[in-house]
Amino acid sequence: FRVYTAGGQGATPNLGRVLYDWVAADRVYYIARAAKSMFDRYGNRRQRAKARIKFLWDKLGEETFRAHMDTYLAEIEKTPGLELELPGMKDEANGREG
């Protein structure tokens, strides 16, 4: 997966920014947990209209945002059992297993 962050629509729309070019499917939940933990610490939950990661990106700046994200991700990755397991699916259109 390619991971984007800090995008969104609304009164101040933003295109998502690439946070990670590639992550394995089983690591996706680790990234989501790290982003939530980072937002809990640095984000604005008092103002509903400002409770968005896109505003946190603007507040911290790209370099600091990425550094915090990497720190939180490293900590979350110490927790076993959060790997995402996606079941194989049959491609009905082409008759292949995927």
PDB file of N, CA and C in Angstrom:
ATOM      1  N   PHE A   1       0.822  -1.181   0.000  1.00  0.00           N
ATOM      2  CA  PHE A   1       0.000   0.000   0.000  1.00  0.00           C
ATOM      3  C   PHE A   1       0.874   1.255   0.000  1.00  0.00           C
ATOM      4  N   ARG A   2       0.408   2.267  -0.644  1.00  0.00           N
ATOM      5  CA  ARG A   2       0.993   3.608  -0.523  1.00  0.00           C
ATOM      6  C   ARG A   2       0.109   4.344   0.481  1.00  0.00           C
ATOM      7  N   VAL A   3       0.723   5.006   1.449  1.00  0.00           N
ATOM      8  CA  VAL A   3      -0.016   5.655   2.515  1.00  0.00           C
ATOM      9  C   VAL A   3      -0.003   7.167   2.319  1.00  0.00           C
ATOM     10  N   TYR A   4      -1.206   7.738   2.261  1.00  0.00           N
ATOM     11  CA  TYR A   4      -1.388   9.179   2.167  1.00  0.00           C
ATOM     12  C   TYR A   4      -1.920   9.700   3.494  1.00  0.00           C
ATOM     13  N   THR A   5      -1.661  10.967   3.779  1.00  0.00           N
ATOM     14  CA  THR A   5      -2.179  11.591   4.990  1.00  0.00           C
ATOM     15  C   THR A   5      -2.455  13.063   4.716  1.00  0.00           C
ATOM     16  N   ALA A   6      -3.155  13.693   5.653  1.00  0.00           N
ATOM     17  CA  ALA A   6      -3.380  15.140   5.676  1.00  0.00           C
ATOM     18  C   ALA A   6      -4.154  15.665   4.483  1.00  0.00           C
ATOM     19  N   GLY A   7      -4.996  14.837   3.896  1.00  0.00           N
ATOM     20  CA  GLY A   7      -5.855  15.293   2.817  1.00  0.00           C
ATOM     21  C   GLY A   7      -7.272  15.470   3.333  1.00  0.00           C
ATOM     22  N   GLY A   8      -8.149  15.931   2.500  1.00  0.00           N
ATOM     23  CA  GLY A   8      -9.542  16.028   2.894  1.00  0.00           C
ATOM     24  C   GLY A   8     -10.285  17.078   2.116  1.00  0.00           C
ATOM     25  N   GLN A   9     -11.601  17.031   2.287  1.00  0.00           N
ATOM     26  CA  GLN A   9     -12.473  17.980   1.605  1.00  0.00           C
ATOM     27  C   GLN A   9     -13.009  18.970   2.621  1.00  0.00           C
ATOM     28  N   GLY A  10     -14.025  19.669   2.266  1.00  0.00           N
ATOM     29  CA  GLY A  10     -14.616  20.629   3.178  1.00  0.00           C
ATOM     30  C   GLY A  10     -14.265  22.046   2.783  1.00  0.00           C
ATOM     31  N   ALA A  11     -14.350  22.948   3.759  1.00  0.00           N
ATOM     32  CA  ALA A  11     -14.109  24.368   3.495  1.00  0.00           C
ATOM     33  C   ALA A  11     -12.667  24.645   3.079  1.00  0.00           C
ATOM     34  N   THR A  12     -11.736  23.832   3.576  1.00  0.00           N
ATOM     35  CA  THR A  12     -10.319  23.989   3.207  1.00  0.00           C
ATOM     36  C   THR A  12      -9.785  22.666   2.677  1.00  0.00           C
ATOM     37  N   PRO A  13     -10.112  22.341   1.422  1.00  0.00           N
ATOM     38  CA  PRO A  13      -9.684  21.052   0.877  1.00  0.00           C
ATOM     39  C   PRO A  13      -8.176  20.976   0.669  1.00  0.00           C
ATOM     40  N   ASN A  14      -7.626  19.788   0.895  1.00  0.00           N
ATOM     41  CA  ASN A  14      -6.196  19.520   0.675  1.00  0.00           C
ATOM     42  C   ASN A  14      -6.053  18.198  -0.052  1.00  0.00           C
ATOM     43  N   LEU A  15      -5.069  18.135  -0.937  1.00  0.00           N
ATOM     44  CA  LEU A  15      -4.698  16.844  -1.510  1.00  0.00           C
ATOM     45  C   LEU A  15      -3.920  16.079  -0.455  1.00  0.00           C
ATOM     46  N   GLY A  16      -4.101  14.764  -0.425  1.00  0.00           N
ATOM     47  CA  GLY A  16      -3.320  13.953   0.507  1.00  0.00           C
ATOM     48  C   GLY A  16      -1.852  13.984   0.139  1.00  0.00           C
ATOM     49  N   ARG A  17      -1.012  13.890   1.167  1.00  0.00           N
ATOM     50  CA  ARG A  17       0.438  13.846   0.952  1.00  0.00           C
ATOM     51  C   ARG A  17       0.914  12.418   1.180  1.00  0.00           C
ATOM     52  N   VAL A  18       1.865  11.989   0.379  1.00  0.00           N
ATOM     53  CA  VAL A  18       2.401  10.634   0.539  1.00  0.00           C
ATOM     54  C   VAL A  18       3.229  10.591   1.817  1.00  0.00           C
ATOM     55  N   LEU A  19       2.805   9.737   2.738  1.00  0.00           N
ATOM     56  CA  LEU A  19       3.532   9.563   3.987  1.00  0.00           C
ATOM     57  C   LEU A  19       4.561   8.453   3.835  1.00  0.00           C
ATOM     58  N   TYR A  20       4.146   7.350   3.246  1.00  0.00           N
ATOM     59  CA  TYR A  20       5.043   6.226   2.962  1.00  0.00           C
ATOM     60  C   TYR A  20       4.772   5.757   1.539  1.00  0.00           C
ATOM     61  N   ASP A  21       5.829   5.593   0.767  1.00  0.00           N
ATOM     62  CA  ASP A  21       5.676   5.135  -0.619  1.00  0.00           C
ATOM     63  C   ASP A  21       5.154   3.709  -0.700  1.00  0.00           C
ATOM     64  N   TRP A  22       5.597   2.881   0.229  1.00  0.00           N
ATOM     65  CA  TRP A  22       5.148   1.491   0.196  1.00  0.00           C
ATOM     66  C   TRP A  22       5.233   0.891   1.590  1.00  0.00           C
ATOM     67  N   VAL A  23       4.159   0.218   1.979  1.00  0.00           N
ATOM     68  CA  VAL A  23       4.163  -0.573   3.213  1.00  0.00           C
ATOM     69  C   VAL A  23       3.461  -1.894   2.912  1.00  0.00           C
ATOM     70  N   ALA A  24       3.919  -2.932   3.566  1.00  0.00           N
ATOM     71  CA  ALA A  24       3.295  -4.247   3.410  1.00  0.00           C
ATOM     72  C   ALA A  24       1.887  -4.212   3.995  1.00  0.00           C
ATOM     73  N   ALA A  25       1.001  -5.001   3.429  1.00  0.00           N
ATOM     74  CA  ALA A  25      -0.398  -5.021   3.860  1.00  0.00           C
ATOM     75  C   ALA A  25      -0.543  -5.311   5.348  1.00  0.00           C
ATOM     76  N   ASP A  26       0.307  -6.157   5.896  1.00  0.00           N
ATOM     77  CA  ASP A  26       0.152  -6.508   7.314  1.00  0.00           C
ATOM     78  C   ASP A  26       0.582  -5.378   8.255  1.00  0.00           C
ATOM     79  N   ARG A  27       1.173  -4.300   7.752  1.00  0.00           N
ATOM     80  CA  ARG A  27       1.629  -3.177   8.581  1.00  0.00           C
ATOM     81  C   ARG A  27       0.630  -2.018   8.623  1.00  0.00           C
ATOM     82  N   VAL A  28      -0.437  -2.110   7.855  1.00  0.00           N
ATOM     83  CA  VAL A  28      -1.380  -1.001   7.725  1.00  0.00           C
ATOM     84  C   VAL A  28      -1.981  -0.596   9.076  1.00  0.00           C
ATOM     85  N   TYR A  29      -2.377  -1.550   9.897  1.00  0.00           N
ATOM     86  CA  TYR A  29      -2.994  -1.209  11.173  1.00  0.00           C
ATOM     87  C   TYR A  29      -2.001  -0.535  12.117  1.00  0.00           C
ATOM     88  N   TYR A  30      -0.734  -0.914  12.044  1.00  0.00           N
ATOM     89  CA  TYR A  30       0.290  -0.253  12.857  1.00  0.00           C
ATOM     90  C   TYR A  30       0.354   1.238  12.512  1.00  0.00           C
ATOM     91  N   ILE A  31       0.292   1.541  11.239  1.00  0.00           N
ATOM     92  CA  ILE A  31       0.360   2.934  10.799  1.00  0.00           C
ATOM     93  C   ILE A  31      -0.877   3.701  11.259  1.00  0.00           C
ATOM     94  N   ALA A  32      -2.041   3.081  11.141  1.00  0.00           N
ATOM     95  CA  ALA A  32      -3.264   3.741  11.598  1.00  0.00           C
ATOM     96  C   ALA A  32      -3.214   4.021  13.101  1.00  0.00           C
ATOM     97  N   ARG A  33      -2.747   3.059  13.879  1.00  0.00           N
ATOM     98  CA  ARG A  33      -2.631   3.260  15.332  1.00  0.00           C
ATOM     99  C   ARG A  33      -1.622   4.355  15.663  1.00  0.00           C
ATOM    100  N   ALA A  34      -0.507   4.374  14.954  1.00  0.00           N
ATOM    101  CA  ALA A  34       0.511   5.398  15.197  1.00  0.00           C
ATOM    102  C   ALA A  34      -0.040   6.786  14.872  1.00  0.00           C
ATOM    103  N   ALA A  35      -0.773   6.903  13.764  1.00  0.00           N
ATOM    104  CA  ALA A  35      -1.347   8.197  13.385  1.00  0.00           C
ATOM    105  C   ALA A  35      -2.354   8.662  14.432  1.00  0.00           C
ATOM    106  N   LYS A  36      -3.176   7.759  14.933  1.00  0.00           N
ATOM    107  CA  LYS A  36      -4.154   8.119  15.961  1.00  0.00           C
ATOM    108  C   LYS A  36      -3.450   8.551  17.249  1.00  0.00           C
ATOM    109  N   SER A  37      -2.452   7.812  17.651  1.00  0.00           N
ATOM    110  CA  SER A  37      -1.718   8.159  18.870  1.00  0.00           C
ATOM    111  C   SER A  37      -1.036   9.513  18.739  1.00  0.00           C
ATOM    112  N   MET A  38      -0.448   9.758  17.572  1.00  0.00           N
ATOM    113  CA  MET A  38       0.211  11.040  17.353  1.00  0.00           C
ATOM    114  C   MET A  38      -0.814  12.173  17.377  1.00  0.00           C
ATOM    115  N   PHE A  39      -1.968  11.965  16.745  1.00  0.00           N
ATOM    116  CA  PHE A  39      -2.991  13.005  16.741  1.00  0.00           C
ATOM    117  C   PHE A  39      -3.534  13.244  18.145  1.00  0.00           C
ATOM    118  N   ASP A  40      -3.701  12.177  18.911  1.00  0.00           N
ATOM    119  CA  ASP A  40      -4.159  12.327  20.300  1.00  0.00           C
ATOM    120  C   ASP A  40      -3.220  13.234  21.088  1.00  0.00           C
ATOM    121  N   ARG A  41      -1.939  13.145  20.822  1.00  0.00           N
ATOM    122  CA  ARG A  41      -0.941  13.926  21.560  1.00  0.00           C
ATOM    123  C   ARG A  41      -0.818  15.368  21.055  1.00  0.00           C
ATOM    124  N   TYR A  42      -0.824  15.539  19.730  1.00  0.00           N
ATOM    125  CA  TYR A  42      -0.526  16.852  19.148  1.00  0.00           C
ATOM    126  C   TYR A  42      -1.709  17.540  18.462  1.00  0.00           C
ATOM    127  N   GLY A  43      -2.756  16.799  18.159  1.00  0.00           N
ATOM    128  CA  GLY A  43      -3.885  17.363  17.416  1.00  0.00           C
ATOM    129  C   GLY A  43      -4.823  18.191  18.278  1.00  0.00           C
ATOM    130  N   ASN A  44      -5.750  18.847  17.619  1.00  0.00           N
ATOM    131  CA  ASN A  44      -6.715  19.720  18.281  1.00  0.00           C
ATOM    132  C   ASN A  44      -8.067  19.011  18.343  1.00  0.00           C
ATOM    133  N   ARG A  45      -8.414  18.462  19.491  1.00  0.00           N
ATOM    134  CA  ARG A  45      -9.707  17.809  19.655  1.00  0.00           C
ATOM    135  C   ARG A  45     -10.728  18.734  20.311  1.00  0.00           C
ATOM    136  N   ARG A  46     -10.309  19.912  20.724  1.00  0.00           N
ATOM    137  CA  ARG A  46     -11.226  20.848  21.389  1.00  0.00           C
ATOM    138  C   ARG A  46     -12.134  21.567  20.388  1.00  0.00           C
ATOM    139  N   GLN A  47     -11.625  21.819  19.197  1.00  0.00           N
ATOM    140  CA  GLN A  47     -12.409  22.487  18.162  1.00  0.00           C
ATOM    141  C   GLN A  47     -12.729  21.467  17.075  1.00  0.00           C
ATOM    142  N   ARG A  48     -13.981  21.098  16.985  1.00  0.00           N
ATOM    143  CA  ARG A  48     -14.388  20.053  16.044  1.00  0.00           C
ATOM    144  C   ARG A  48     -13.961  20.366  14.603  1.00  0.00           C
ATOM    145  N   ALA A  49     -14.072  21.611  14.207  1.00  0.00           N
ATOM    146  CA  ALA A  49     -13.714  21.993  12.843  1.00  0.00           C
ATOM    147  C   ALA A  49     -12.211  21.901  12.582  1.00  0.00           C
ATOM    148  N   LYS A  50     -11.413  21.903  13.639  1.00  0.00           N
ATOM    149  CA  LYS A  50      -9.950  21.832  13.492  1.00  0.00           C
ATOM    150  C   LYS A  50      -9.394  20.455  13.861  1.00  0.00           C
ATOM    151  N   ALA A  51     -10.265  19.519  14.190  1.00  0.00           N
ATOM    152  CA  ALA A  51      -9.827  18.184  14.606  1.00  0.00           C
ATOM    153  C   ALA A  51      -9.551  17.320  13.376  1.00  0.00           C
ATOM    154  N   ARG A  52      -8.548  17.701  12.622  1.00  0.00           N
ATOM    155  CA  ARG A  52      -8.180  17.001  11.387  1.00  0.00           C
ATOM    156  C   ARG A  52      -6.662  16.898  11.309  1.00  0.00           C
ATOM    157  N   ILE A  53      -6.205  15.797  10.728  1.00  0.00           N
ATOM    158  CA  ILE A  53      -4.757  15.608  10.567  1.00  0.00           C
ATOM    159  C   ILE A  53      -4.178  16.643   9.608  1.00  0.00           C
ATOM    160  N   LYS A  54      -4.970  17.103   8.651  1.00  0.00           N
ATOM    161  CA  LYS A  54      -4.441  18.106   7.711  1.00  0.00           C
ATOM    162  C   LYS A  54      -4.017  19.381   8.439  1.00  0.00           C
ATOM    163  N   PHE A  55      -4.720  19.741   9.509  1.00  0.00           N
ATOM    164  CA  PHE A  55      -4.329  20.924  10.269  1.00  0.00           C
ATOM    165  C   PHE A  55      -3.090  20.641  11.122  1.00  0.00           C
ATOM    166  N   LEU A  56      -2.955  19.411  11.585  1.00  0.00           N
ATOM    167  CA  LEU A  56      -1.760  19.033  12.340  1.00  0.00           C
ATOM    168  C   LEU A  56      -0.528  19.083  11.437  1.00  0.00           C
ATOM    169  N   TRP A  57      -0.658  18.611  10.194  1.00  0.00           N
ATOM    170  CA  TRP A  57       0.437  18.684   9.219  1.00  0.00           C
ATOM    171  C   TRP A  57       0.879  20.135   9.039  1.00  0.00           C
ATOM    172  N   ASP A  58      -0.103  21.031   8.878  1.00  0.00           N
ATOM    173  CA  ASP A  58       0.219  22.453   8.697  1.00  0.00           C
ATOM    174  C   ASP A  58       0.871  23.041   9.948  1.00  0.00           C
ATOM    175  N   LYS A  59       0.402  22.661  11.106  1.00  0.00           N
ATOM    176  CA  LYS A  59       0.928  23.187  12.370  1.00  0.00           C
ATOM    177  C   LYS A  59       2.371  22.739  12.613  1.00  0.00           C
ATOM    178  N   LEU A  60       2.630  21.459  12.409  1.00  0.00           N
ATOM    179  CA  LEU A  60       3.956  20.908  12.701  1.00  0.00           C
ATOM    180  C   LEU A  60       4.948  21.102  11.559  1.00  0.00           C
ATOM    181  N   GLY A  61       4.463  21.126  10.351  1.00  0.00           N
ATOM    182  CA  GLY A  61       5.347  21.137   9.190  1.00  0.00           C
ATOM    183  C   GLY A  61       5.682  19.703   8.802  1.00  0.00           C
ATOM    184  N   GLU A  62       6.016  19.509   7.546  1.00  0.00           N
ATOM    185  CA  GLU A  62       6.241  18.163   7.028  1.00  0.00           C
ATOM    186  C   GLU A  62       7.326  17.407   7.787  1.00  0.00           C
ATOM    187  N   GLU A  63       8.460  18.024   8.000  1.00  0.00           N
ATOM    188  CA  GLU A  63       9.594  17.335   8.626  1.00  0.00           C
ATOM    189  C   GLU A  63       9.269  16.873  10.045  1.00  0.00           C
ATOM    190  N   THR A  64       8.695  17.745  10.848  1.00  0.00           N
ATOM    191  CA  THR A  64       8.350  17.389  12.229  1.00  0.00           C
ATOM    192  C   THR A  64       7.234  16.359  12.262  1.00  0.00           C
ATOM    193  N   PHE A  65       6.228  16.516  11.385  1.00  0.00           N
ATOM    194  CA  PHE A  65       5.130  15.556  11.304  1.00  0.00           C
ATOM    195  C   PHE A  65       5.682  14.156  11.027  1.00  0.00           C
ATOM    196  N   ARG A  66       6.550  14.051  10.013  1.00  0.00           N
ATOM    197  CA  ARG A  66       7.128  12.747   9.661  1.00  0.00           C
ATOM    198  C   ARG A  66       7.981  12.185  10.806  1.00  0.00           C
ATOM    199  N   ALA A  67       8.739  13.031  11.466  1.00  0.00           N
ATOM    200  CA  ALA A  67       9.574  12.569  12.578  1.00  0.00           C
ATOM    201  C   ALA A  67       8.707  12.024  13.714  1.00  0.00           C
ATOM    202  N   HIS A  68       7.650  12.745  14.067  1.00  0.00           N
ATOM    203  CA  HIS A  68       6.741  12.259  15.111  1.00  0.00           C
ATOM    204  C   HIS A  68       6.074  10.959  14.682  1.00  0.00           C
ATOM    205  N   MET A  69       5.647  10.906  13.433  1.00  0.00           N
ATOM    206  CA  MET A  69       4.987   9.690  12.936  1.00  0.00           C
ATOM    207  C   MET A  69       5.929   8.496  13.013  1.00  0.00           C
ATOM    208  N   ASP A  70       7.166   8.674  12.603  1.00  0.00           N
ATOM    209  CA  ASP A  70       8.140   7.584  12.666  1.00  0.00           C
ATOM    210  C   ASP A  70       8.393   7.146  14.108  1.00  0.00           C
ATOM    211  N   THR A  71       8.437   8.101  15.031  1.00  0.00           N
ATOM    212  CA  THR A  71       8.638   7.773  16.447  1.00  0.00           C
ATOM    213  C   THR A  71       7.468   6.963  16.983  1.00  0.00           C
ATOM    214  N   TYR A  72       6.250   7.419  16.707  1.00  0.00           N
ATOM    215  CA  TYR A  72       5.066   6.693  17.181  1.00  0.00           C
ATOM    216  C   TYR A  72       4.957   5.329  16.521  1.00  0.00           C
ATOM    217  N   LEU A  73       5.282   5.241  15.253  1.00  0.00           N
ATOM    218  CA  LEU A  73       5.223   3.958  14.554  1.00  0.00           C
ATOM    219  C   LEU A  73       6.220   2.968  15.150  1.00  0.00           C
ATOM    220  N   ALA A  74       7.422   3.420  15.440  1.00  0.00           N
ATOM    221  CA  ALA A  74       8.436   2.540  16.043  1.00  0.00           C
ATOM    222  C   ALA A  74       7.946   2.005  17.390  1.00  0.00           C
ATOM    223  N   GLU A  75       7.271   2.846  18.156  1.00  0.00           N
ATOM    224  CA  GLU A  75       6.753   2.416  19.465  1.00  0.00           C
ATOM    225  C   GLU A  75       5.599   1.426  19.307  1.00  0.00           C
ATOM    226  N   ILE A  76       4.678   1.717  18.403  1.00  0.00           N
ATOM    227  CA  ILE A  76       3.521   0.844  18.177  1.00  0.00           C
ATOM    228  C   ILE A  76       3.961  -0.508  17.625  1.00  0.00           C
ATOM    229  N   GLU A  77       5.005  -0.525  16.808  1.00  0.00           N
ATOM    230  CA  GLU A  77       5.468  -1.784  16.214  1.00  0.00           C
ATOM    231  C   GLU A  77       6.024  -2.756  17.254  1.00  0.00           C
ATOM    232  N   LYS A  78       6.245  -2.290  18.468  1.00  0.00           N
ATOM    233  CA  LYS A  78       6.684  -3.186  19.548  1.00  0.00           C
ATOM    234  C   LYS A  78       5.524  -4.031  20.074  1.00  0.00           C
ATOM    235  N   THR A  79       4.296  -3.677  19.706  1.00  0.00           N
ATOM    236  CA  THR A  79       3.105  -4.407  20.135  1.00  0.00           C
ATOM    237  C   THR A  79       2.827  -5.542  19.161  1.00  0.00           C
ATOM    238  N   PRO A  80       2.926  -6.779  19.601  1.00  0.00           N
ATOM    239  CA  PRO A  80       2.644  -7.888  18.685  1.00  0.00           C
ATOM    240  C   PRO A  80       1.143  -8.069  18.479  1.00  0.00           C
ATOM    241  N   GLY A  81       0.802  -8.686  17.384  1.00  0.00           N
ATOM    242  CA  GLY A  81      -0.583  -9.064  17.145  1.00  0.00           C
ATOM    243  C   GLY A  81      -1.438  -8.043  16.438  1.00  0.00           C
ATOM    244  N   LEU A  82      -0.868  -6.967  15.946  1.00  0.00           N
ATOM    245  CA  LEU A  82      -1.658  -5.960  15.241  1.00  0.00           C
ATOM    246  C   LEU A  82      -1.567  -6.128  13.727  1.00  0.00           C
ATOM    247  N   GLU A  83      -0.950  -7.197  13.279  1.00  0.00           N
ATOM    248  CA  GLU A  83      -0.793  -7.416  11.846  1.00  0.00           C
ATOM    249  C   GLU A  83      -2.162  -7.605  11.200  1.00  0.00           C
ATOM    250  N   LEU A  84      -2.370  -6.959  10.074  1.00  0.00           N
ATOM    251  CA  LEU A  84      -3.604  -7.079   9.320  1.00  0.00           C
ATOM    252  C   LEU A  84      -3.509  -8.328   8.453  1.00  0.00           C
ATOM    253  N   GLU A  85      -4.496  -9.180   8.560  1.00  0.00           N
ATOM    254  CA  GLU A  85      -4.525 -10.389   7.735  1.00  0.00           C
ATOM    255  C   GLU A  85      -5.671 -10.288   6.755  1.00  0.00           C
ATOM    256  N   LEU A  86      -5.335 -10.183   5.487  1.00  0.00           N
ATOM    257  CA  LEU A  86      -6.338 -10.097   4.445  1.00  0.00           C
ATOM    258  C   LEU A  86      -6.543 -11.474   3.827  1.00  0.00           C
ATOM    259  N   PRO A  87      -7.773 -11.965   3.795  1.00  0.00           N
ATOM    260  CA  PRO A  87      -8.010 -13.276   3.192  1.00  0.00           C
ATOM    261  C   PRO A  87      -7.843 -13.207   1.680  1.00  0.00           C
ATOM    262  N   GLY A  88      -7.396 -14.301   1.106  1.00  0.00           N
ATOM    263  CA  GLY A  88      -7.302 -14.372  -0.344  1.00  0.00           C
ATOM    264  C   GLY A  88      -8.697 -14.323  -0.943  1.00  0.00           C
ATOM    265  N   MET A  89      -8.820 -13.704  -2.095  1.00  0.00           N
ATOM    266  CA  MET A  89     -10.116 -13.596  -2.752  1.00  0.00           C
ATOM    267  C   MET A  89      -9.999 -14.095  -4.175  1.00  0.00           C
ATOM    268  N   LYS A  90     -11.070 -14.672  -4.660  1.00  0.00           N
ATOM    269  CA  LYS A  90     -11.084 -15.155  -6.026  1.00  0.00           C
ATOM    270  C   LYS A  90     -11.477 -14.019  -6.959  1.00  0.00           C
ATOM    271  N   ASP A  91     -10.726 -13.858  -8.023  1.00  0.00           N
ATOM    272  CA  ASP A  91     -11.038 -12.876  -9.048  1.00  0.00           C
ATOM    273  C   ASP A  91     -12.100 -13.499  -9.949  1.00  0.00           C
ATOM    274  N   GLU A  92     -13.354 -13.208  -9.653  1.00  0.00           N
ATOM    275  CA  GLU A  92     -14.478 -13.817 -10.371  1.00  0.00           C
ATOM    276  C   GLU A  92     -14.442 -13.469 -11.862  1.00  0.00           C
ATOM    277  N   ALA A  93     -13.994 -12.275 -12.198  1.00  0.00           N
ATOM    278  CA  ALA A  93     -13.977 -11.857 -13.591  1.00  0.00           C
ATOM    279  C   ALA A  93     -12.992 -12.669 -14.425  1.00  0.00           C
ATOM    280  N   ASN A  94     -11.849 -13.034 -13.799  1.00  0.00           N
ATOM    281  CA  ASN A  94     -10.808 -13.742 -14.549  1.00  0.00           C
ATOM    282  C   ASN A  94     -10.586 -15.163 -14.068  1.00  0.00           C
ATOM    283  N   GLY A  95     -11.314 -15.581 -13.031  1.00  0.00           N
ATOM    284  CA  GLY A  95     -11.216 -16.949 -12.543  1.00  0.00           C
ATOM    285  C   GLY A  95      -9.913 -17.289 -11.869  1.00  0.00           C
ATOM    286  N   ARG A  96      -9.247 -16.291 -11.272  1.00  0.00           N
ATOM    287  CA  ARG A  96      -7.957 -16.535 -10.613  1.00  0.00           C
ATOM    288  C   ARG A  96      -8.095 -16.286  -9.119  1.00  0.00           C
ATOM    289  N   GLU A  97      -7.199 -16.939  -8.377  1.00  0.00           N
ATOM    290  CA  GLU A  97      -7.086 -16.682  -6.944  1.00  0.00           C
ATOM    291  C   GLU A  97      -6.158 -15.503  -6.734  1.00  0.00           C
ATOM    292  N   GLY A  98      -6.437 -14.658  -5.724  1.00  0.00           N
ATOM    293  CA  GLY A  98      -5.591 -13.491  -5.512  1.00  0.00           C
ATOM    294  C   GLY A  98      -5.170 -13.337  -4.097  1.00  0.00           C
TER     295      GLY A  98
END
